[in-house]
Each structure stands twice: as structure tokens, then as C-alpha cells.
XYZ file of C-alpha atoms in Angstrom:
734
model
C 97.513 123.409 105.691
C 100.636 125.641 105.816
C 101.832 127.218 102.632
C 104.996 125.194 101.958
C 104.933 123.779 98.509
C 104.560 124.578 94.808
C 100.798 124.253 95.011
C 100.628 126.944 97.689
C 102.499 129.718 95.941
C 101.298 133.339 96.374
C 100.073 135.258 93.374
C 100.056 138.774 92.071
C 98.110 140.067 89.065
C 95.195 139.607 86.655
C 93.928 140.838 83.297
C 90.847 142.313 81.671
C 87.387 140.701 81.339
C 85.118 138.922 78.765
C 84.804 135.301 77.720
C 85.005 132.751 74.991
C 83.000 129.429 74.947
C 84.635 126.051 74.644
C 83.281 122.669 75.406
C 86.427 120.554 75.122
C 89.681 121.331 77.017
C 92.624 121.920 74.656
C 95.171 119.158 74.262
C 98.852 119.405 73.748
C 99.485 119.227 70.087
C 102.340 117.039 68.913
C 102.875 114.464 66.139
C 102.210 110.835 67.015
C 105.477 109.154 68.143
C 106.575 105.748 67.149
C 106.443 102.947 69.724
C 103.094 103.405 71.428
C 100.713 100.477 71.239
C 97.160 101.061 70.162
C 95.421 98.841 72.805
C 94.675 100.510 76.091
C 94.102 98.265 79.132
C 91.194 98.950 81.467
C 92.315 100.342 84.794
C 90.403 101.071 88.030
C 91.647 104.201 89.855
C 91.086 104.901 93.518
C 92.612 107.081 96.224
C 94.961 105.589 98.776
C 92.990 106.706 101.709
C 94.370 109.334 104.039
C 91.340 111.629 104.460
C 91.257 115.313 103.656
C 94.731 116.714 104.404
C 94.094 120.084 102.706
C 92.303 123.416 103.108
C 88.528 123.151 102.647
C 87.717 126.631 101.496
C 83.976 126.380 101.071
C 80.924 124.129 101.879
C 77.472 124.731 100.589
C 74.293 122.901 101.417
C 71.644 123.051 98.771
C 68.735 125.092 100.168
C 66.075 123.021 98.364
C 67.245 119.413 98.464
C 67.806 117.520 101.689
C 71.245 115.869 101.965
C 72.766 117.603 98.976
C 76.004 119.570 99.574
C 79.108 120.659 97.768
C 82.650 121.438 98.939
C 85.508 123.272 97.294
C 89.250 123.167 98.000
C 92.167 125.456 97.174
C 94.150 123.023 95.043
C 92.108 119.828 94.876
C 88.906 120.585 92.971
C 85.286 120.361 93.915
C 83.173 117.549 95.452
C 79.521 116.589 95.847
C 78.211 114.923 99.012
C 76.450 111.600 98.518
C 74.149 111.324 101.548
C 73.356 107.650 100.913
C 76.973 106.566 100.712
C 78.137 109.134 103.287
C 81.017 110.183 101.117
C 82.256 112.884 98.780
C 82.387 112.401 94.982
C 85.153 114.305 93.144
C 83.782 116.449 90.270
C 86.843 117.871 88.544
C 89.250 114.959 88.030
C 88.707 115.181 84.275
C 90.963 118.243 84.063
C 94.175 117.200 82.338
C 97.768 118.302 82.234
C 97.191 121.489 80.340
C 94.360 122.532 82.652
C 96.319 122.042 85.957
C 95.414 125.573 86.956
C 91.703 124.680 87.089
C 92.006 122.343 90.070
C 91.805 125.345 92.429
C 88.186 126.314 92.997
C 87.593 130.014 93.512
C 83.834 129.577 94.127
C 80.762 127.518 93.620
C 77.045 128.247 93.211
C 73.737 126.365 93.154
C 70.404 127.418 91.721
C 67.664 127.179 94.381
C 65.031 126.913 91.704
C 66.776 124.250 89.681
C 68.307 121.640 92.050
C 70.352 119.845 89.428
C 72.247 122.961 88.310
C 75.694 123.625 89.616
C 78.325 126.200 88.696
C 82.084 126.323 89.447
C 84.493 129.196 89.078
C 87.938 127.670 88.584
C 91.436 129.057 88.596
C 94.260 128.471 91.128
C 96.597 131.304 90.577
C 96.541 134.852 89.116
C 100.203 135.222 88.414
C 101.427 135.812 84.931
C 102.668 132.252 84.516
C 99.255 130.788 85.361
C 96.395 130.337 82.828
C 93.109 132.134 82.891
C 90.165 130.981 84.852
C 87.044 129.148 83.620
C 83.480 128.642 84.635
C 81.925 125.186 84.535
C 78.171 124.644 84.457
C 76.268 121.436 84.925
C 72.715 120.282 84.616
C 73.260 117.042 86.489
C 74.983 118.016 89.763
C 78.444 117.823 88.300
C 78.310 114.563 86.527
C 78.887 116.294 83.189
C 80.057 119.865 82.407
C 80.004 122.609 79.834
C 82.926 124.915 80.074
C 83.469 128.638 79.421
C 87.007 129.923 79.322
C 87.493 133.337 80.849
C 89.972 136.021 79.919
C 90.624 136.892 83.570
C 92.577 135.053 86.182
C 91.020 133.628 89.443
C 92.817 132.678 92.613
C 91.532 129.562 94.334
C 94.856 129.215 96.161
C 95.590 132.851 96.791
C 95.162 134.854 99.960
C 91.473 135.323 100.507
C 90.542 131.915 99.224
C 88.433 131.181 102.246
C 86.148 134.134 101.532
C 83.048 133.997 99.419
C 81.056 132.745 97.744
C 82.152 134.958 94.809
C 79.832 133.229 92.301
C 76.014 133.698 92.563
C 72.838 132.859 90.661
C 70.766 136.082 90.643
C 67.725 135.621 92.986
C 65.386 137.281 90.507
C 66.512 135.375 87.341
C 68.075 131.929 87.124
C 69.544 132.837 83.807
C 71.696 135.575 85.260
C 74.906 134.846 87.093
C 77.349 137.146 88.883
C 81.097 136.482 89.361
C 83.272 138.589 91.649
C 86.963 138.618 90.646
C 90.011 139.662 92.523
C 91.613 142.002 90.013
C 88.980 142.531 87.224
C 85.907 143.790 89.008
C 82.449 142.256 88.915
C 81.385 140.111 85.927
C 77.868 139.338 84.815
C 76.488 136.656 82.564
C 72.959 136.745 81.119
C 72.952 133.317 79.527
C 73.669 131.065 82.475
C 77.401 131.393 82.367
C 78.005 130.844 78.578
C 79.382 134.348 78.136
C 80.604 136.972 80.543
C 81.132 140.727 80.509
C 82.047 143.375 82.996
C 79.053 144.449 85.082
C 78.264 148.040 84.171
C 77.435 150.297 87.133
C 79.597 148.510 89.714
C 81.364 151.475 91.352
C 84.453 149.928 92.876
C 87.734 150.149 91.004
C 89.654 146.956 90.517
C 93.253 146.705 91.627
C 96.027 144.604 90.099
C 97.097 143.369 93.511
C 93.946 143.540 95.603
C 91.208 141.206 96.739
C 88.363 142.726 94.666
C 84.919 141.161 95.290
C 85.151 138.915 98.344
C 81.512 137.633 98.375
C 78.143 137.891 96.748
C 75.021 137.284 98.780
C 71.330 137.151 97.804
C 68.985 139.002 100.207
C 65.463 138.649 98.954
C 65.603 140.129 95.397
C 68.717 142.175 96.168
C 72.428 141.233 95.672
C 75.063 142.338 98.117
C 78.789 142.423 97.206
C 81.691 142.479 99.655
C 84.620 144.607 98.558
C 88.023 143.671 99.960
C 90.174 146.646 98.716
C 89.085 149.268 101.178
C 91.656 150.970 103.426
C 89.702 150.641 106.672
C 89.243 154.424 107.091
C 86.008 156.080 108.092
C 85.165 156.857 104.516
C 85.933 153.375 103.098
C 83.309 151.313 101.423
C 83.410 147.568 101.691
C 79.822 146.541 100.962
C 77.666 147.381 97.945
C 74.219 146.289 96.748
C 71.894 146.305 93.815
C 68.094 145.919 93.868
C 67.598 146.026 90.126
C 70.624 144.175 88.821
C 71.953 147.370 87.173
C 72.491 150.092 89.750
C 74.893 149.501 92.581
C 75.278 151.672 95.680
C 77.200 151.641 98.940
C 75.283 150.249 101.909
C 74.820 153.119 104.265
C 76.145 153.136 107.789
C 78.416 150.118 107.280
C 81.150 149.365 109.874
C 84.658 150.758 109.209
C 88.068 150.613 110.884
C 90.779 148.042 111.033
C 88.498 145.345 112.530
C 86.090 145.658 109.629
C 88.549 146.367 106.787
C 87.859 143.200 104.744
C 84.433 141.559 104.578
C 84.981 137.772 104.545
C 81.561 136.093 104.334
C 77.852 136.889 104.685
C 74.613 134.964 105.537
C 71.017 136.134 105.358
C 68.408 135.242 107.945
C 65.194 135.339 105.888
C 63.030 135.169 109.019
C 64.430 138.321 110.550
C 65.582 139.956 107.301
C 69.093 140.467 108.722
C 72.401 140.045 106.995
C 75.312 138.799 109.089
C 78.773 139.704 107.855
C 82.184 138.609 109.181
C 85.169 140.924 108.908
C 88.913 140.909 109.370
C 91.801 143.193 108.893
C 93.254 140.949 106.129
C 91.765 138.421 103.720
C 93.337 135.400 105.364
C 93.662 132.609 105.967
C 97.021 133.843 107.359
C 97.846 137.280 108.602
C 94.658 138.244 110.406
C 95.019 139.998 113.730
C 91.634 141.807 114.144
C 88.076 141.151 113.162
C 84.431 141.608 113.951
C 80.894 140.424 113.238
C 78.069 142.754 112.351
C 74.479 142.337 111.330
C 72.402 144.569 109.027
C 68.697 144.935 109.269
C 68.090 145.112 105.532
C 64.688 146.810 105.801
C 66.048 149.782 107.766
C 69.816 149.715 107.032
C 70.473 149.638 110.790
C 73.772 147.962 111.751
C 74.489 146.168 115.007
C 77.864 144.984 116.258
C 77.469 141.388 117.399
C 81.023 140.370 117.695
C 81.317 137.366 120.106
C 84.739 138.103 121.432
C 86.957 141.088 120.607
C 90.508 140.217 119.519
C 93.135 141.575 121.808
C 96.904 142.362 121.791
C 97.720 138.912 123.073
C 94.868 137.073 121.419
C 94.851 138.220 117.767
C 92.540 136.761 115.131
C 89.871 137.579 112.559
C 86.473 136.235 111.905
C 85.757 133.795 108.996
C 82.719 131.648 108.429
C 79.132 132.543 109.043
C 75.804 130.827 108.463
C 72.233 130.971 109.770
C 69.601 128.351 110.594
C 67.069 128.154 107.803
C 64.478 126.826 110.222
C 64.959 128.930 113.318
C 64.998 132.662 113.368
C 67.906 134.317 115.039
C 70.155 131.258 115.131
C 73.594 131.963 113.683
C 77.051 130.503 113.808
C 80.369 132.267 113.136
C 84.013 131.080 113.250
C 87.202 132.695 114.336
C 90.236 132.428 112.026
C 94.013 132.587 112.501
C 93.570 132.489 116.291
C 96.716 130.803 117.561
C 96.842 132.026 121.158
C 93.549 130.579 122.368
C 92.757 128.455 119.399
C 90.025 128.880 116.835
C 86.433 128.074 117.657
C 82.899 128.287 116.329
C 80.413 130.488 118.206
C 76.743 129.715 118.321
C 73.886 132.119 119.064
C 70.190 131.571 119.183
C 69.167 135.225 119.958
C 70.534 137.053 116.929
C 74.029 137.495 118.247
C 73.207 139.077 121.602
C 74.792 136.153 123.413
C 77.187 133.511 122.191
C 78.479 130.088 123.241
C 81.827 128.722 122.160
C 81.269 125.138 120.757
C 84.999 124.369 121.299
C 84.386 124.454 125.100
C 82.145 121.405 125.028
C 83.516 119.676 121.971
C 84.455 116.020 121.961
C 86.402 114.832 118.950
C 86.652 111.353 117.446
C 89.468 111.239 114.861
C 89.916 107.558 114.823
C 88.975 107.405 111.118
C 91.796 109.809 110.286
C 94.528 109.256 112.967
C 96.892 111.853 111.380
C 94.641 114.540 112.981
C 95.639 113.515 116.512
C 98.711 115.648 117.073
C 98.523 115.769 120.758
C 98.134 118.744 123.056
C 100.756 120.914 121.245
C 98.347 121.546 118.317
C 94.968 123.270 118.415
C 92.402 120.461 118.562
C 89.543 122.345 117.064
C 91.536 123.163 113.937
C 92.755 126.286 112.200
C 91.868 128.296 109.055
C 88.196 127.973 109.802
C 86.511 129.998 107.014
C 84.196 127.396 105.548
C 81.182 126.997 107.868
C 77.704 125.632 106.986
C 74.492 124.701 108.757
C 72.290 122.074 107.183
C 68.952 123.803 106.210
C 67.066 120.594 107.052
C 68.806 119.808 110.358
C 69.524 122.566 112.840
C 72.165 120.659 114.723
C 73.970 119.383 111.654
C 76.938 121.743 111.326
C 80.141 121.347 109.377
C 83.313 123.466 109.178
C 86.503 123.263 107.180
C 90.081 123.612 108.444
C 93.481 123.588 106.923
C 93.458 119.797 107.143
C 89.895 118.391 107.096
C 86.182 118.891 107.441
C 84.574 118.380 110.797
C 80.882 117.707 111.309
C 78.424 117.328 114.205
C 74.789 116.448 114.549
C 74.413 117.395 118.192
C 76.755 120.469 118.543
C 78.957 118.509 120.889
C 80.400 115.330 119.341
C 82.599 115.969 116.234
C 84.225 113.749 113.667
C 85.810 114.206 110.270
C 83.273 114.266 107.340
C 85.866 113.562 104.822
C 85.416 110.168 103.108
C 86.189 110.407 99.486
C 87.809 113.824 99.804
C 91.622 113.656 99.436
C 93.604 116.799 98.853
C 97.200 115.859 99.588
C 100.086 117.183 97.482
C 102.357 114.127 97.050
C 106.125 114.498 96.937
C 107.667 111.041 97.389
C 106.433 107.409 97.115
C 108.092 104.079 97.967
C 106.478 100.691 97.427
C 108.560 98.189 99.455
C 109.445 94.790 97.973
C 108.428 93.027 101.201
C 106.738 93.610 104.552
C 103.361 94.709 105.849
C 102.914 97.915 103.858
C 102.784 98.157 100.113
C 103.244 101.936 100.281
C 105.154 104.664 102.171
C 104.473 108.220 101.203
C 106.181 111.571 101.645
C 103.694 114.426 101.472
C 103.362 118.218 101.445
C 102.318 119.570 104.806
C 101.696 116.255 106.543
C 105.119 114.556 106.374
C 105.506 110.852 105.960
C 102.888 108.079 106.272
C 103.108 104.278 106.456
C 100.131 102.774 104.609
C 99.287 99.399 106.143
C 96.153 99.346 103.879
C 95.248 101.435 100.880
C 91.618 101.635 101.872
C 92.002 103.238 105.320
C 93.837 106.113 106.726
C 97.268 105.043 108.117
C 96.696 103.812 111.690
C 99.927 105.435 112.895
C 99.062 108.768 111.348
C 101.921 111.044 110.485
C 105.405 109.682 111.152
C 106.634 111.101 114.460
C 110.047 111.531 116.140
C 110.365 114.030 114.624
C 107.096 115.313 113.073
C 107.538 116.914 109.625
C 105.530 119.454 107.856
C 106.379 118.795 104.261
C 108.574 115.851 103.304
C 111.534 116.543 100.997
C 113.180 113.105 100.854
C 112.312 109.480 101.308
C 114.520 106.463 100.496
C 114.799 102.753 101.222
C 117.866 100.558 101.176
C 117.389 98.294 98.149
C 119.156 95.279 99.668
C 117.911 96.008 103.216
C 114.299 97.173 102.801
C 113.712 97.322 106.601
C 115.968 100.430 106.585
C 114.231 103.678 105.471
C 115.325 107.300 105.772
C 113.299 110.500 105.403
C 113.969 114.255 105.369
C 111.707 117.309 105.560
C 110.694 120.467 107.379
C 110.510 119.712 111.045
C 110.413 121.629 114.259
C 112.548 119.130 116.178
C 114.902 117.771 113.535
C 114.886 117.415 109.773
C 115.897 113.852 109.243
C 115.038 110.388 110.653
C 115.621 106.707 110.078
C 113.630 103.489 110.571
C 114.821 99.911 111.123
C 111.386 98.374 110.724
C 110.354 99.505 107.232
C 108.819 102.836 108.245
C 106.579 101.705 111.156
C 108.591 103.666 113.687
C 111.279 106.320 113.430
C 114.195 107.879 115.303
C 115.696 111.253 114.526
C 119.283 111.530 113.313
C 121.534 112.139 116.247
C 122.976 115.119 114.500
C 122.370 117.013 111.293
C 124.338 119.582 109.220
C 123.561 123.134 110.150
C 122.076 123.876 106.769
C 119.471 121.113 107.214
C 117.265 123.316 109.416
C 116.701 125.865 106.644
C 117.135 123.809 103.468
C 116.272 120.120 103.918
C 116.339 118.427 100.588
C 116.282 114.901 99.006
C 118.132 112.011 100.702
C 119.484 108.674 99.605
C 120.740 105.524 101.267
C 123.095 103.024 99.748
C 121.798 99.544 98.884
C 123.047 98.085 102.139
C 121.978 101.073 104.310
C 125.563 101.868 105.295
C 125.866 105.331 103.689
C 123.557 108.288 103.628
C 123.733 111.188 101.200
C 121.749 114.313 101.971
C 121.284 117.187 99.531
C 120.182 120.655 100.532
C 117.955 123.103 98.723
C 116.315 126.107 100.261
C 112.632 126.897 99.448
C 113.876 129.910 97.451
C 115.976 127.673 95.209
C 119.390 128.283 96.768
C 121.523 125.165 96.517
C 124.098 123.882 99.060
C 126.714 121.245 99.275
C 125.546 117.689 100.005
C 126.653 115.860 103.160
C 127.481 112.199 103.849
C 127.068 109.940 106.891
C 128.178 106.446 107.570
C 127.027 106.126 111.118
C 123.305 106.495 110.710
C 123.276 110.290 110.986
C 125.432 110.674 114.025
C 128.121 112.575 112.125
C 128.175 114.266 108.685
C 130.891 115.351 106.317
C 130.578 117.688 103.314
C 130.935 116.193 99.816
C 132.281 119.097 97.814
C 132.340 117.304 94.460
C 128.617 116.484 94.591
C 126.647 118.856 92.329
C 124.932 121.288 94.626
C 121.213 120.802 94.953
C 121.053 117.594 92.927
C 119.006 114.597 93.983
C 121.221 111.707 95.045
C 120.343 108.277 93.602
C 121.779 105.067 95.068
C 122.586 102.136 92.832
C 120.208 99.377 93.826
C 122.739 96.539 93.382
C 126.154 97.911 94.348
C 126.327 99.786 97.657
C 129.471 101.620 96.577
C 127.768 103.423 93.727
C 125.858 106.664 93.744
C 124.618 108.976 91.025
C 123.525 112.583 90.703
C 122.316 114.628 87.714
C 123.512 118.215 87.527
C 120.528 119.987 86.007
C 122.551 123.239 85.685
C 125.055 121.746 83.274
C 123.253 118.597 81.908
C 125.861 116.284 83.337
C 125.644 112.918 85.059
C 127.923 112.524 88.021
C 128.899 109.199 89.643
C 130.585 107.988 92.801
C 132.402 104.669 93.058
C 133.594 105.150 96.608
C 130.345 105.093 98.535
C 129.680 108.788 98.025
C 132.994 110.168 99.197
C 133.680 111.797 95.757
C 131.858 112.324 92.501
C 133.157 112.626 88.949
C 131.475 113.733 85.768
C 130.468 111.119 83.231
C 128.041 111.796 80.362
C 127.516 115.453 79.528
C 125.705 117.479 76.923
C 122.309 116.340 78.177
C 119.314 118.655 78.666
C 119.830 121.283 81.356
C 118.143 124.198 82.982
C 115.305 122.673 84.935
C 115.626 121.486 88.520
C 112.650 119.112 88.151
C 114.475 116.738 85.759
C 114.429 113.297 87.440
C 116.942 110.438 87.542
C 115.840 106.924 88.424
C 117.656 103.611 88.755
C 116.000 100.412 87.604
C 115.650 97.902 90.547
C 117.909 94.910 90.765
C 120.322 96.157 88.168
C 123.600 98.032 88.488
C 124.139 101.146 86.325
C 120.744 100.924 84.656
C 119.655 104.583 84.733
C 116.678 106.459 83.354
C 116.509 110.202 82.955
C 113.157 112.042 82.534
C 113.827 115.496 81.140
C 110.278 116.723 80.644
C 109.588 117.995 77.066
C 113.112 116.983 76.138
C 112.084 113.347 76.335
C 113.510 110.231 78.073
C 117.068 108.977 78.141
C 118.574 105.682 79.247
C 122.037 104.570 80.327
C 123.078 100.915 80.867
C 126.698 101.719 81.772
C 126.247 103.777 84.918
C 125.861 107.082 83.153
C 129.016 106.868 81.015
C 126.702 107.173 77.957
C 123.016 107.911 77.414
C 120.691 107.102 74.534
C 117.438 108.878 73.840
C 114.351 106.694 74.076
C 112.460 106.986 70.819
C 109.040 105.761 72.033
C 108.052 109.057 73.824
C 108.665 112.741 73.165
C 108.132 113.866 76.786
C 108.704 112.319 80.221
C 108.103 114.023 83.547
C 108.338 111.285 86.128
C 109.171 107.612 85.926
C 109.098 104.514 88.155
C 109.199 100.757 88.157
C 106.992 97.808 89.230
C 106.670 94.087 89.064
C 107.384 92.640 85.617
C 104.627 91.132 83.501
C 104.400 87.386 83.282
C 107.178 86.153 80.997
C 108.879 89.556 80.845
C 112.605 89.915 81.859
C 112.394 93.598 82.777
C 110.419 95.397 85.400
C 107.240 97.247 84.277
C 108.103 100.900 83.618
C 105.494 103.577 84.443
C 105.733 107.189 83.493
C 103.819 110.440 83.235
C 104.723 111.543 79.780
C 103.651 112.000 76.224
C 103.774 109.402 73.465
C 101.244 111.159 71.245
C 99.067 114.166 71.655
C 98.435 114.369 75.373
C 100.310 114.049 78.583
C 99.003 110.961 80.443
C 99.956 107.921 82.590
C 101.663 105.061 80.670
C 103.019 101.585 81.342
C 105.626 99.670 79.375
C 106.255 95.961 79.673
C 109.138 95.859 77.237
C 111.661 98.389 78.668
C 110.079 101.399 76.954
C 109.955 99.744 73.515
C 106.172 100.353 73.518
C 103.701 102.062 75.873
C 100.085 101.818 76.773
C 98.035 104.603 78.367
C 96.549 103.402 81.617
C 94.483 106.430 82.808
C 91.466 107.782 80.919
C 89.897 111.178 80.235
C 87.836 111.010 83.389
C 90.940 110.393 85.578
C 93.662 113.035 84.854
C 93.985 115.088 88.051
C 95.718 118.142 86.556
C 99.408 118.290 87.203
C 100.837 114.894 88.058
C 104.541 115.271 87.253
C 106.088 114.859 90.739
C 106.280 111.090 91.428
C 105.086 107.707 90.163
C 106.030 104.165 91.164
C 104.797 100.668 90.527
C 104.271 97.990 93.082
C 107.163 95.365 93.064
C 104.789 92.677 94.329
C 101.680 93.269 92.275
C 101.958 93.452 88.525
C 100.074 96.334 86.919
C 99.511 98.232 90.207
C 100.853 101.803 90.105
C 100.962 104.623 92.642
C 100.687 108.199 91.360
C 101.295 111.398 93.210
C 99.056 114.341 92.418
C 99.256 117.955 93.401
C 95.993 118.265 95.362
C 94.141 114.973 94.729
C 96.196 112.757 96.958
C 97.676 109.405 96.104
C 95.976 107.733 93.199
C 96.525 104.080 92.678
C 95.458 102.090 89.596
C 95.026 98.431 88.964
C 94.090 96.486 85.806
C 90.489 95.121 85.730
């Protein structure tokens, strides 16, 4: 989807190469804190089903096993296809808090000679603030892993993430692996990925800001490497090869020019001994305006331009995915990418690229299983960001391709449907579990707005909330004493705020909005009775603006100058005249006793300096406030923020929410992502944070999970957890 949230940040640089072996991810070291109970309840964790919702960057069918396939995503890990169950199994949920950067998959590789072997190259960002990459290797198709930590950074969510694959098992020796990096050249392992070193003899010079090796492809006993840092001139080299695993040379006669500047993907037709390569003028998935497709007769080094359609001044795009039919010589498929004028498509040829047919022209789509994909005629139906493209080697008409939102598949080249069961990649921003009504959950999401979940086991039947449609949600709130009233805010093309009088089933846009809302929509709150709205404004670059207030359902707005700029407004759940806001710049709690007209400072001297600190109000109580301040711990106030006391039972708290109280308990269940001992995990307390129990396990950690958590007010023990790329997880005691 579009790059609009923390998980989609761009990246810059890398480091030098080599590797160190580790089999256990490091844990956060910290002394055991008082207050955590020893017993850990058994929980079952599942996704609240939406279906996909993120960029599928690669799909790979195993060439020697019918029905076995793998998929990679830019922020949501890797998956294995279970043919019998017709669903994807996540393979990297075991990565914990400290390893959040390993949920982005740069590349994957299989061993044709050993069907149970699987390799993953992991690393989401290559900026200085991100950790180094890692290679995972498995002997059981991803059920268990051995891990090697690299000393270089990988970029599974950088520009060029749809290229590849960059990881390859050498076709002459299953013990040798190759890994193409963005900024550190070509790496080689001679012990099946246990250790890595720079590949000697590779002639291209790595750049601190370039694309580096964009793909590695086996052609018989040779290995070809795409190079993404050429300048597109007549003397530029963008394709190298080795026939002995030591000496690399430029491939002669290769195409040059703007339309062949960056090689994106390659596929080898073993029947005709031809290598097909897709090109673009930029790595993508954004920013491509030109591209081409060429094939190389590997026996003679003769190149042929087989571009299906040439991009033009009014129809700009590049080429992305490519694959060949393992059973039929000369059958090849390629995809366009970043084609917004005419819409992206997949082209099909049965004569080696001499003639092509656009599969979009005859495509019939059934998105009933994932209704959010039905955006109407104003969106390209076939999808966008098509760089992952794969033909089943055992079924010539079984074709799949990834988009910025899903994975489509067909078995007759005409009828298409999402192939996405089990694969959930949403980045979750806001969650509400209503105290009554049809839905137990309403979600505010990155890229796909707000959804109303009638059931947790099926994609919401209404799809994305409309009127208006949002990209990413920035705010979601429900009136505590009037739960039928819900408001939302976010990035929208036709308005940035909306309200619902039926609990989130249907929506209407605010009649008016402050001018700043268009460029800086932020969190929003509604008073307990729904009579007052407070809307805060924060630009994506971090600039904060004055909050605004409405008492007529968004028809008119007035500025609240005393509200701390950029803070998240929190309504008191019992008294409609009370609002709160935590000023993270100064570490001060502010409160309003006049329905948000004015705010005054109360408790000060609290932790400051991080905009992600979170303030929460306990349901059904007035003035009962909880403040999560990350590694500074957890604070609580029972007097409306006049005073705060630090909670002794945990040393870190990142996000906190409430659910139905345990039988016999007089306080709601408290859920948090935090640390009570050595690791950051998901915890529940049934005694107002006197003691905690960990409720997730080592197999269910999902990387960074510090955005949002909430319990279900109607079902004791049920908790909803937002992840940054693995969708909405919900857990229940078993």
C-alpha cells in the first residue's frame, strides 16, 4: 500500500560485511521486577481476519514439490502455502521486540535438490537507527530455524523491495549460498548460510545510497546478478555472471538507456535456454516512468527486446515481475508496475515474447472474500505495485501476482480471486472494542482506514469505512456513555473526519473541518455523551498544531489555544465535562473541566521527550488515568491527573488497555505491552496492576507491538493487539 506510516519509512545507508552465528535471539536484559506472578495462562492467538492489506514483495513456487510455495512481505514476515488447507502459515512470528527489524523480508530462497530447506534474508531498514540483517535457515520448511546475524543492513521495506530474489542457492553446490545486498556488495556463504563473507571477484562497487544487487538467478550452472546502481548510459553495466563461482564478468551486449537502467527481476526458460529480464528507470515500487523487457539467449549472448508495450509520455510505468512456464517452452508472463494512467496489468506470451496478450483485458474478479478490495471504478481493479509474479511449475494456468494490498490468483487466466487466507499484513493504529452491539471490534489501520468487524473470523463485510474513504487512520473514538456514537480521523481525499450514529456501521463526513486537518489530521476524542469533539493535529513530519473543538458534530470548529499542541485528547469515561491531555514535551498532564474549552496544567515533572507516550482512562471511572511512558515505566492517577504514582510491578510500559473484569474482581482487567522481567511481552493484570501474567509466548511475538492494545469489555480474557505488519492479533484463554 502507500507509504504513509512508521513501518514504511525510507532508508539510507549500510555497513561492511561478514557474519556471526547465533541460534537464540537476544533478550532485553533487566533485573526481575516485583509484582509479576509466576503462573502463565495458556492463550490461543489468531488474526482478526481482514486478508492481506499489505505489499506482497515476492512469491516463489518450489520447483520440485507440487503445491509448495512461499511468500514474502515488506513488513509482515514470510509465509508458507499449505495446499491442503488452502491458506498461508506465518513463519516469522517468533521474532520478538528486540528483533522488530527482522519482520521485513529482503529475500527468500529454496534448494531444488533438498525440498525441506528454506532460507530467508531478513532486515526491514538500512538506516543507522535500524539493526543489522540476519539470515534464517530451516531444514523443515520454516517450522524451526537456525539464525545467523549479519554485520550488514538489509532493506525489506526500502525502495526496490519488489526486486529479486537477492538470495540464491548455488546451482552447482547446495552448500553454497549467495546474498546480494544494497550497500555492501555480494556476499557468499560456503557452509549453507552459517557464515558469510564478501564474494571476491565481484566487480561492481557498492554504494552507500544505491540499490546494489537487485537479483540473483541460476541459469544452468551459471549465476547471473542484476546490478541496480548503473547510470543508464551506453557504457553502464547492470548484469554480471559467473560460470565458476569465482570469476564474474559483465554480460556482453546488454541493453542500456533509461528504460533499462535498473534490472528488476529475471526468469530462465530451461527449454529455450533464454533468460528474461524486466527493467525500469527506478527500483520501484514508486517512481518508475520507463521500462522494458529483454531476453538473452544464454548460449550465444544474443539479446532481443520483447517489451509488450512501450511506456509513453502520458502512460508512464516500468516493468516488474517475470516468470516462465516450467512445462511449456516459450511461455512467459511479465507485469507492469507503477502504471497509473492505464492501470497495471500482466502480459502473457506463448511465443517467447513475440506477441503478448494483456490478462487484464479479460479478467473477472471475485473479491467477495475480502470486500475491502472493492473500491469502485475510481481505483485500478487489477491492482498496483505488481512486482511479485509466479507461475506454478506444475500447472500452466495457475498464476499468482502480488499487489500493494493483496495476492491474486487464477487457474484459468481469466477468473481471479485473492489467495490470501492466513496472510495478514496490516499495520494497526487504533482499536475499539464496544461494550454493546453487533461488532466486538472496530479498527483504525495504516493505509486501509477504518473497519467494522462483525466477525473476527471473516473479512469485514462492509470493507473499508466510506464517506469519506481514508488511507491511514489517525484517530478513532467512541462515546463511553453513548456507544452508538463513534468518530474517526485520518488521511482522506474527500474529508479527514467522520462520525457514526450506529456504532461504526455507516459513516458521514464532518460538515466542515479546520483548514489544518487536510495536511495534519491527528487523534480525535469525543466526550462521554458525544456532545463535544476534540481534534488534535500533527503533520507527518512531526509538526504540531493547535487542537480544535466542536459541539455540533463537526459543523463548526473553534481553536483551543490552551490545549498542548500535538497531544492526544482523552475523554473522561464517566464525566462528559472532563478531558485530559499529556504534554510529552514538558511531562505535564493537562485537564479541562469545561468540556474542552480550556485546559490547565496539573501534575508535572513526569517523563518527557517522546511523542509515543500514551495516556488511557479506565472505563466506568472518573479521573482514573494510566500513563505508559515506555522504558520509564507506568504511572497511575486516581484524582484526574492532580498527582501520579509510579506502578512498581513493571519497569516498562508501551501501550495499555482495559477489558472485562475477572469473576469476583472489582476492577477491569488491564492489558499492556511492557516489561515486568527480562523481555517485552503481552501481559494481563486482574488486580489493577498489582501483579501481571504474560499471555503471549515465544512463538507469538510479532516484532514491534507498541502501538495499541485493548481488552474486550464483554468477554473476560479476550484481548486485541495491534501489530506493525502482522495485522490484528487477538488472544483468548484456553
